[in-house]
Amino acid sequence: MNQFINKNLYGDYGDKEQAGGAEGSNHNAAAEWPLWEVFIRSKAGLDHKHVGSLHAADAEMAIENARDVYTRRLEGISIWVVESKYIHASDPATADSMYEPANDKVYRHPTFYNLPDELTHM
Amino acid sequence: MNESTSQLIYTLQLADNALILGHRISEWCGHGPVLEQDIALTNTALDHLGQARSFYQHAAEQFNLMPVEVKKQQFVSPALQQKIDKGESLDEDDLAYLRDGWDFRNVLLVEQPNKDWAYTVVRSFFADVFNFYFYKELQKSKDAALAAIAEKSLKEVTYHLRWSSEWMIRLGDGTEESHERMQTALNERWAYSGELFEMSAADKAMAEAGIGVDVATIKPLWDAHVDGILQEATLEKPANKWMQSGGKDGRHSEHLGYILAELQFMQRAYPNMEW
């Protein structure tokens, strides 16, 4: 039964023969380009902010893909890309022990000082 | 052919190249091999379309300033003749949607079908290298409008060239299969590269007047650039010297008719429709 089900993937429609037969049906994730995280600086002086991710074969292509996918509407003037596998994240399961303890430590906020009125950016 | 006619035809050559290449590339929209490249190509198609619009607007301005008798000699398309007979002025849309194939002046290269990724990349690569050096020169045009369009377009073309050069190298120097496909595409598209450097009567007149570019001066730059990339891509430069031509004189391959059928259908079937 399985052989009658032909999964259509993005880009397959009408291009199959030219693109080298029914390769779409034995699509496998291992052959896919690696994932990259994209950071964009919207204007000089601001930080690079995470905007999303994309697939690319290498860093050069990742920057170009980021330019085409994420800066089409003048969103940025500088791009950083990092291969997603190099980003290490904290474990959501340990959130209780990691972040909860800070909850009742109000004295860690510098709100007990009397500040002079002239000081505006605190 | 007087100077204003030459200038109109010259502007249309540039406009048609941009429109037809842009249309061909836009056919990839929704069919790209990966989402990111689908968007990249669609951006590029829109760049070409933007350039085409600027050139068509400029061409329409020139046309509208012509005396009626001269206007009547410019186009064979009946739909345009009707407008001219009624004394109406033309705009960018009329030039794009109401001219027939034999009034189009684009080179044959840009109307060739997308086929696969390799053919698409090679076609863009030939055009991008040419446009890069061409627009650089056109910035010095005595026609201020052409110079301004060239300056704006050069930034876009610089990125197009980066994109197509990288794909040439990536696939040429890639796997055995990608190399072979690139070489095949290169061999087949090669015969369409010569027309870029053919001087039509309008080309010659405009180069002499300091309005257009003498493309002979671009040929060595194009050759050197292409040689460099091909070497890096481990691709062999095709040896054949015989080149296709005719597009600049309105003699096109059968592909243009199909492009125009799709491109012009709405405006022909529902004149002046907007959406």
Short mmCIF file of C-alpha atoms in Angstrom, two decimals:
data_model
loop_
_atom_site.label_atom_id
_atom_site.label_comp_id
_atom_site.label_asym_id
_atom_site.label_seq_id
_atom_site.Cartn_x
_atom_site.Cartn_y
_atom_site.Cartn_z
CA MET A 1 0.00 0.00 0.00
CA ASN A 2 2.79 2.32 0.94
CA GLN A 3 4.17 2.53 -2.57
CA PHE A 4 0.99 4.21 -3.82
CA ILE A 5 1.33 7.08 -1.43
CA ASN A 6 3.49 9.72 -3.00
CA LYS A 7 4.32 12.51 -0.64
CA ASN A 8 4.52 15.88 -2.38
CA LEU A 9 7.13 18.12 -0.87
CA TYR A 10 7.66 21.81 -1.25
CA GLY A 11 9.06 22.50 -4.69
CA ASP A 12 8.23 19.11 -6.14
CA TYR A 13 5.16 20.11 -8.05
CA GLY A 14 5.74 19.85 -11.80
CA ASP A 15 9.52 19.81 -11.42
CA LYS A 16 10.00 16.20 -10.50
CA GLU A 17 11.27 14.85 -13.82
CA GLN A 18 13.69 17.70 -14.30
CA ALA A 19 14.80 17.58 -10.72
CA GLY A 20 15.81 13.93 -11.05
CA GLY A 21 12.76 11.69 -10.75
CA ALA A 22 10.72 10.86 -7.72
CA GLU A 23 13.38 11.70 -5.19
CA GLY A 24 10.81 13.53 -3.13
CA SER A 25 9.26 10.25 -2.02
CA ASN A 26 12.40 9.02 -0.29
CA HIS A 27 13.15 12.35 1.23
CA ASN A 28 15.35 12.06 4.29
CA ALA A 29 16.28 14.59 6.89
CA ALA A 30 19.97 13.61 6.95
CA ALA A 31 20.39 15.01 3.42
CA GLU A 32 18.96 18.36 4.44
CA TRP A 33 21.08 21.44 4.90
CA PRO A 34 21.85 22.27 8.53
CA LEU A 35 19.77 24.74 10.47
CA TRP A 36 21.11 28.21 11.32
CA GLU A 37 19.92 30.83 13.77
CA VAL A 38 19.77 34.36 12.44
CA PHE A 39 20.48 37.56 14.37
CA ILE A 40 19.86 40.97 12.87
CA ARG A 41 20.96 44.44 13.94
CA SER A 42 18.25 46.85 12.90
CA LYS A 43 20.38 49.97 13.14
CA ALA A 44 23.82 51.07 14.25
CA GLY A 45 24.25 51.04 18.01
CA LEU A 46 21.56 48.47 18.72
CA ASP A 47 22.12 44.82 19.60
CA HIS A 48 21.76 41.97 17.17
CA LYS A 49 18.40 40.35 17.91
CA HIS A 50 17.33 36.82 17.19
CA VAL A 51 14.82 36.89 14.33
CA GLY A 52 14.43 33.26 13.32
CA SER A 53 16.16 30.37 11.64
CA LEU A 54 16.77 28.94 8.19
CA HIS A 55 18.53 26.16 6.30
CA ALA A 56 21.81 26.65 4.45
CA ALA A 57 24.76 24.56 3.31
CA ASP A 58 27.39 26.82 4.89
CA ALA A 59 27.88 30.16 6.63
CA GLU A 60 28.19 32.13 3.42
CA MET A 61 24.91 30.78 2.12
CA ALA A 62 23.29 31.25 5.52
CA ILE A 63 24.11 34.97 5.46
CA GLU A 64 22.79 35.32 1.94
CA ASN A 65 19.65 33.39 2.74
CA ALA A 66 19.18 35.53 5.83
CA ARG A 67 19.55 38.63 3.69
CA ASP A 68 16.84 37.37 1.35
CA VAL A 69 14.48 35.99 3.96
CA TYR A 70 14.82 38.46 6.82
CA THR A 71 15.96 41.84 5.44
CA ARG A 72 13.67 42.28 2.46
CA ARG A 73 11.77 45.08 4.14
CA LEU A 74 14.75 47.04 5.39
CA GLU A 75 14.85 45.23 8.72
CA GLY A 76 18.58 45.32 9.15
CA ILE A 77 22.08 46.56 8.48
CA SER A 78 24.06 43.65 9.87
CA ILE A 79 23.57 39.89 10.07
CA TRP A 80 24.98 37.22 12.36
CA VAL A 81 24.40 33.55 11.74
CA VAL A 82 25.19 30.67 14.07
CA GLU A 83 24.65 27.05 13.28
CA SER A 84 21.85 25.96 15.58
CA LYS A 85 23.79 22.99 16.93
CA TYR A 86 26.28 25.39 18.53
CA ILE A 87 23.62 27.02 20.64
CA HIS A 88 23.36 25.46 24.09
CA ALA A 89 20.20 25.95 26.05
CA SER A 90 19.14 25.51 29.66
CA ASP A 91 16.89 22.57 30.35
CA PRO A 92 13.22 23.60 30.76
CA ALA A 93 12.79 20.72 33.26
CA THR A 94 15.22 22.43 35.67
CA ALA A 95 13.37 25.76 35.49
CA ASP A 96 12.10 25.35 39.07
CA SER A 97 15.54 25.16 40.60
CA MET A 98 17.13 27.58 38.15
CA TYR A 99 14.73 30.52 38.28
CA GLU A 100 12.24 30.12 41.13
CA PRO A 101 14.72 30.93 43.90
CA ALA A 102 15.13 34.47 42.56
CA ASN A 103 11.43 35.05 43.02
CA ASP A 104 11.37 36.17 46.65
CA LYS A 105 14.70 38.02 46.69
CA VAL A 106 13.28 41.50 46.23
CA TYR A 107 16.34 42.99 47.92
CA ARG A 108 18.29 42.14 44.79
CA HIS A 109 16.46 44.90 42.97
CA PRO A 110 18.06 48.26 43.70
CA THR A 111 14.68 49.77 44.60
CA PHE A 112 15.53 50.71 48.20
CA TYR A 113 17.78 53.59 47.32
CA ASN A 114 16.59 57.19 47.22
CA LEU A 115 17.67 58.55 43.90
CA PRO A 116 18.06 62.23 43.10
CA ASP A 117 15.46 63.50 40.60
CA GLU A 118 18.11 64.50 38.05
CA LEU A 119 18.99 60.85 37.56
CA THR A 120 16.67 59.69 34.81
CA HIS A 121 18.15 56.56 33.28
CA MET A 122 18.10 54.14 36.19
CA MET B 1 16.71 55.94 -38.08
CA ASN B 2 17.01 59.29 -36.33
CA GLU B 3 18.40 59.81 -32.87
CA SER B 4 15.12 59.89 -30.94
CA THR B 5 14.03 56.61 -32.56
CA SER B 6 17.38 55.04 -31.71
CA GLN B 7 17.10 56.20 -28.14
CA LEU B 8 13.60 54.76 -27.80
CA ILE B 9 14.68 51.41 -29.20
CA TYR B 10 17.77 51.44 -27.03
CA THR B 11 15.71 52.04 -23.90
CA LEU B 12 13.30 49.29 -24.92
CA GLN B 13 16.17 46.83 -25.42
CA LEU B 14 17.16 47.40 -21.81
CA ALA B 15 13.58 47.30 -20.56
CA ASP B 16 12.75 44.10 -22.43
CA ASN B 17 15.87 42.31 -21.18
CA ALA B 18 14.91 43.17 -17.61
CA LEU B 19 11.23 42.28 -18.00
CA ILE B 20 11.72 38.93 -19.72
CA LEU B 21 14.54 37.77 -17.45
CA GLY B 22 12.53 38.89 -14.43
CA HIS B 23 9.49 36.99 -15.70
CA ARG B 24 11.49 33.84 -16.31
CA ILE B 25 12.99 33.96 -12.83
CA SER B 26 9.59 34.67 -11.30
CA GLU B 27 8.41 31.33 -12.71
CA TRP B 28 10.43 29.72 -9.91
CA CYS B 29 8.17 31.32 -7.32
CA GLY B 30 6.63 28.48 -5.36
CA HIS B 31 8.87 25.92 -7.11
CA GLY B 32 12.26 26.69 -5.58
CA PRO B 33 14.31 23.73 -4.31
CA VAL B 34 14.24 25.13 -0.77
CA LEU B 35 12.18 27.89 0.80
CA GLU B 36 15.17 30.20 1.24
CA GLN B 37 16.20 30.03 -2.41
CA ASP B 38 12.60 30.40 -3.51
CA ILE B 39 12.52 33.74 -1.72
CA ALA B 40 15.98 34.70 -2.99
CA LEU B 41 14.92 34.16 -6.60
CA THR B 42 11.63 35.96 -6.12
CA ASN B 43 13.53 38.95 -4.73
CA THR B 44 15.77 38.90 -7.77
CA ALA B 45 12.81 38.67 -10.12
CA LEU B 46 11.31 41.74 -8.46
CA ASP B 47 14.61 43.62 -8.85
CA HIS B 48 14.52 42.94 -12.58
CA LEU B 49 10.88 43.94 -12.75
CA GLY B 50 11.68 47.20 -10.96
CA GLN B 51 14.44 47.94 -13.45
CA ALA B 52 12.08 47.13 -16.32
CA ARG B 53 9.47 49.55 -14.96
CA SER B 54 11.98 52.39 -14.76
CA PHE B 55 13.13 51.78 -18.32
CA TYR B 56 9.58 51.48 -19.65
CA GLN B 57 8.54 54.70 -17.94
CA HIS B 58 11.50 56.43 -19.53
CA ALA B 59 10.71 54.88 -22.93
CA ALA B 60 7.06 55.99 -22.69
CA GLU B 61 8.15 59.56 -21.93
CA GLN B 62 10.38 59.58 -24.99
CA PHE B 63 7.65 58.09 -27.12
CA ASN B 64 5.01 60.59 -26.06
CA LEU B 65 7.24 63.48 -27.12
CA MET B 66 7.52 62.16 -30.70
CA PRO B 67 5.54 63.69 -33.59
CA VAL B 68 2.48 61.63 -34.59
CA GLU B 69 3.95 60.49 -37.90
CA VAL B 70 7.06 59.14 -36.17
CA LYS B 71 4.97 57.48 -33.47
CA LYS B 72 3.11 55.48 -36.09
CA GLN B 73 6.32 53.94 -37.39
CA GLN B 74 7.58 52.60 -34.07
CA PHE B 75 5.49 49.50 -33.42
CA VAL B 76 3.71 46.90 -35.51
CA SER B 77 1.41 45.66 -32.74
CA PRO B 78 -2.19 46.47 -33.73
CA ALA B 79 -3.23 47.10 -30.14
CA LEU B 80 -0.63 49.86 -29.84
CA GLN B 81 -1.44 51.23 -33.31
CA GLN B 82 -5.07 51.66 -32.27
CA LYS B 83 -4.06 53.71 -29.26
CA ILE B 84 -1.69 55.81 -31.35
CA ASP B 85 -4.38 56.39 -34.01
CA LYS B 86 -6.75 57.64 -31.32
CA GLY B 87 -4.07 60.10 -30.24
CA GLU B 88 -3.64 58.51 -26.81
CA SER B 89 -0.33 58.67 -25.04
CA LEU B 90 1.39 55.46 -23.93
CA ASP B 91 2.59 54.40 -20.49
CA GLU B 92 4.81 51.66 -19.05
CA ASP B 93 1.94 49.15 -19.02
CA ASP B 94 1.13 49.68 -22.68
CA LEU B 95 4.72 48.98 -23.63
CA ALA B 96 4.89 45.83 -21.53
CA TYR B 97 1.43 44.41 -22.22
CA LEU B 98 0.37 45.57 -25.67
CA ARG B 99 3.48 45.00 -27.79
CA ASP B 100 3.75 41.80 -29.79
CA GLY B 101 6.77 39.52 -29.93
CA TRP B 102 8.40 41.12 -32.96
CA ASP B 103 8.39 44.48 -31.18
CA PHE B 104 10.36 43.02 -28.28
CA ARG B 105 14.10 43.70 -28.38
CA ASN B 106 15.44 41.47 -25.64
CA VAL B 107 18.38 39.12 -26.29
CA LEU B 108 17.51 35.46 -26.84
CA LEU B 109 19.38 34.44 -23.68
CA VAL B 110 16.81 35.86 -21.28
CA GLU B 111 13.81 34.14 -22.85
CA GLN B 112 15.33 30.64 -22.64
CA PRO B 113 13.35 28.34 -20.34
CA ASN B 114 14.34 27.68 -16.74
CA LYS B 115 14.68 23.91 -17.23
CA ASP B 116 16.56 22.93 -14.06
CA TRP B 117 18.54 24.85 -11.44
CA ALA B 118 21.78 24.57 -13.45
CA TYR B 119 20.26 26.14 -16.57
CA THR B 120 18.68 28.88 -14.51
CA VAL B 121 21.93 29.69 -12.73
CA VAL B 122 23.98 29.74 -15.94
CA ARG B 123 21.48 32.04 -17.67
CA SER B 124 21.49 34.42 -14.72
CA PHE B 125 25.27 34.25 -14.45
CA PHE B 126 25.82 35.30 -18.08
CA ALA B 127 23.32 38.12 -17.70
CA ASP B 128 24.56 39.24 -14.26
CA VAL B 129 28.21 39.52 -15.31
CA PHE B 130 27.14 41.48 -18.35
CA ASN B 131 24.77 43.75 -16.40
CA PHE B 132 27.37 44.43 -13.74
CA TYR B 133 29.87 45.91 -16.18
CA PHE B 134 27.17 47.36 -18.40
CA TYR B 135 25.44 49.37 -15.67
CA LYS B 136 28.79 50.58 -14.41
CA GLU B 137 29.35 52.17 -17.81
CA LEU B 138 25.77 53.31 -18.26
CA GLN B 139 26.12 55.45 -15.13
CA LYS B 140 28.13 57.83 -17.35
CA SER B 141 25.31 58.17 -19.88
CA LYS B 142 24.47 61.64 -21.13
CA ASP B 143 20.82 60.68 -20.66
CA ALA B 144 20.35 61.55 -16.98
CA ALA B 145 17.42 59.14 -16.57
CA LEU B 146 19.41 56.19 -17.92
CA ALA B 147 22.35 57.11 -15.72
CA ALA B 148 20.09 57.23 -12.65
CA ILE B 149 18.48 53.87 -13.41
CA ALA B 150 21.94 52.39 -13.93
CA GLU B 151 23.15 53.68 -10.59
CA LYS B 152 20.18 52.20 -8.73
CA SER B 153 20.34 48.92 -10.64
CA LEU B 154 24.05 48.41 -10.12
CA LYS B 155 23.55 47.76 -6.40
CA GLU B 156 20.95 45.11 -7.16
CA VAL B 157 23.02 43.56 -9.90
CA THR B 158 26.08 43.35 -7.66
CA TYR B 159 24.11 41.08 -5.37
CA HIS B 160 22.65 39.08 -8.28
CA LEU B 161 26.18 38.49 -9.50
CA ARG B 162 27.30 37.35 -6.08
CA TRP B 163 24.36 34.91 -5.95
CA SER B 164 24.83 33.40 -9.42
CA SER B 165 28.64 33.25 -9.15
CA GLU B 166 28.34 31.36 -5.91
CA TRP B 167 25.96 28.81 -7.35
CA MET B 168 28.24 28.35 -10.38
CA ILE B 169 31.13 27.53 -8.05
CA ARG B 170 29.09 25.56 -5.53
CA LEU B 171 27.58 23.23 -8.11
CA GLY B 172 30.44 23.24 -10.63
CA ASP B 173 32.87 22.26 -7.91
CA GLY B 174 30.30 20.12 -6.09
CA THR B 175 29.42 16.49 -6.61
CA GLU B 176 30.02 14.54 -9.79
CA GLU B 177 26.39 14.93 -10.76
CA SER B 178 26.15 18.64 -10.03
CA HIS B 179 29.36 19.24 -12.00
CA GLU B 180 28.05 17.35 -14.98
CA ARG B 181 24.71 19.15 -14.93
CA MET B 182 26.41 22.54 -14.73
CA GLN B 183 28.74 21.70 -17.61
CA THR B 184 25.81 20.54 -19.75
CA ALA B 185 23.85 23.70 -19.01
CA LEU B 186 26.92 25.83 -19.67
CA ASN B 187 27.55 24.13 -23.02
CA GLU B 188 23.95 24.56 -24.12
CA ARG B 189 23.57 28.16 -22.98
CA TRP B 190 26.93 29.26 -24.35
CA ALA B 191 25.59 29.98 -27.85
CA TYR B 192 23.31 32.64 -26.32
CA SER B 193 26.14 34.60 -24.70
CA GLY B 194 27.43 36.21 -27.92
CA GLU B 195 24.34 38.28 -28.61
CA LEU B 196 24.96 40.33 -25.49
CA PHE B 197 27.89 41.92 -27.32
CA GLU B 198 26.25 42.37 -30.69
CA MET B 199 25.72 45.99 -31.57
CA SER B 200 22.30 46.74 -33.02
CA ALA B 201 21.84 49.93 -35.07
CA ALA B 202 20.42 51.56 -31.93
CA ASP B 203 23.40 50.38 -29.87
CA LYS B 204 25.85 51.91 -32.32
CA ALA B 205 24.01 55.21 -32.61
CA MET B 206 23.64 55.57 -28.83
CA ALA B 207 27.23 54.62 -28.10
CA GLU B 208 28.35 57.30 -30.55
CA ALA B 209 26.06 59.87 -28.96
CA GLY B 210 27.46 59.12 -25.51
CA ILE B 211 24.05 57.94 -24.32
CA GLY B 212 24.60 54.21 -24.63
CA VAL B 213 27.46 51.86 -23.86
CA ASP B 214 29.91 50.51 -26.40
CA VAL B 215 29.52 46.86 -25.41
CA ALA B 216 32.74 45.94 -27.21
CA THR B 217 34.57 47.53 -24.26
CA ILE B 218 32.71 45.21 -21.89
CA LYS B 219 33.53 42.00 -23.75
CA PRO B 220 37.08 41.58 -22.35
CA LEU B 221 35.80 42.31 -18.81
CA TRP B 222 33.00 39.78 -19.22
CA ASP B 223 35.42 37.17 -20.60
CA ALA B 224 37.92 37.66 -17.79
CA HIS B 225 35.24 37.51 -15.10
CA VAL B 226 33.57 34.43 -16.57
CA ASP B 227 36.94 32.70 -17.03
CA GLY B 228 37.80 33.33 -13.40
CA ILE B 229 34.56 31.92 -12.05
CA LEU B 230 34.61 28.93 -14.41
CA GLN B 231 38.10 28.09 -13.28
CA GLU B 232 37.08 28.24 -9.66
CA ALA B 233 34.03 26.16 -10.48
CA THR B 234 36.24 23.60 -12.30
CA LEU B 235 34.04 24.04 -15.36
CA GLU B 236 35.33 24.08 -18.89
CA LYS B 237 34.68 27.06 -21.10
CA PRO B 238 32.82 25.83 -24.20
CA ALA B 239 34.93 25.97 -27.35
CA ASN B 240 32.18 26.69 -29.87
CA LYS B 241 32.31 30.11 -31.44
CA TRP B 242 28.98 30.02 -33.28
CA MET B 243 26.45 32.25 -31.59
CA GLN B 244 22.67 32.61 -31.77
CA SER B 245 21.30 36.05 -32.54
CA GLY B 246 18.18 37.91 -33.63
CA GLY B 247 16.50 39.00 -30.41
CA LYS B 248 17.70 42.58 -30.67
CA ASP B 249 16.04 42.79 -34.10
CA GLY B 250 12.79 41.26 -32.92
CA ARG B 251 13.49 37.75 -34.24
CA HIS B 252 12.87 35.52 -31.25
CA SER B 253 12.81 31.87 -30.32
CA GLU B 254 9.38 30.28 -29.92
CA HIS B 255 9.68 30.68 -26.15
CA LEU B 256 8.94 34.40 -26.17
CA GLY B 257 5.44 33.84 -27.56
CA TYR B 258 4.54 31.63 -24.62
CA ILE B 259 5.99 34.10 -22.14
CA LEU B 260 3.98 36.96 -23.63
CA ALA B 261 0.81 34.86 -23.79
CA GLU B 262 0.98 34.39 -20.05
CA LEU B 263 2.32 37.84 -19.25
CA GLN B 264 -0.10 39.82 -21.41
CA PHE B 265 -3.28 37.75 -21.21
CA MET B 266 -5.06 39.74 -18.50
CA GLN B 267 -4.49 43.16 -20.04
CA ARG B 268 -5.39 41.90 -23.50
CA ALA B 269 -8.57 40.15 -22.34
CA TYR B 270 -9.63 42.83 -19.85
CA PRO B 271 -8.12 46.10 -21.07
CA ASN B 272 -7.11 48.54 -18.34
CA MET B 273 -8.15 46.17 -15.57
CA GLU B 274 -6.67 46.91 -12.18
CA TRP B 275 -6.52 44.85 -9.03
#
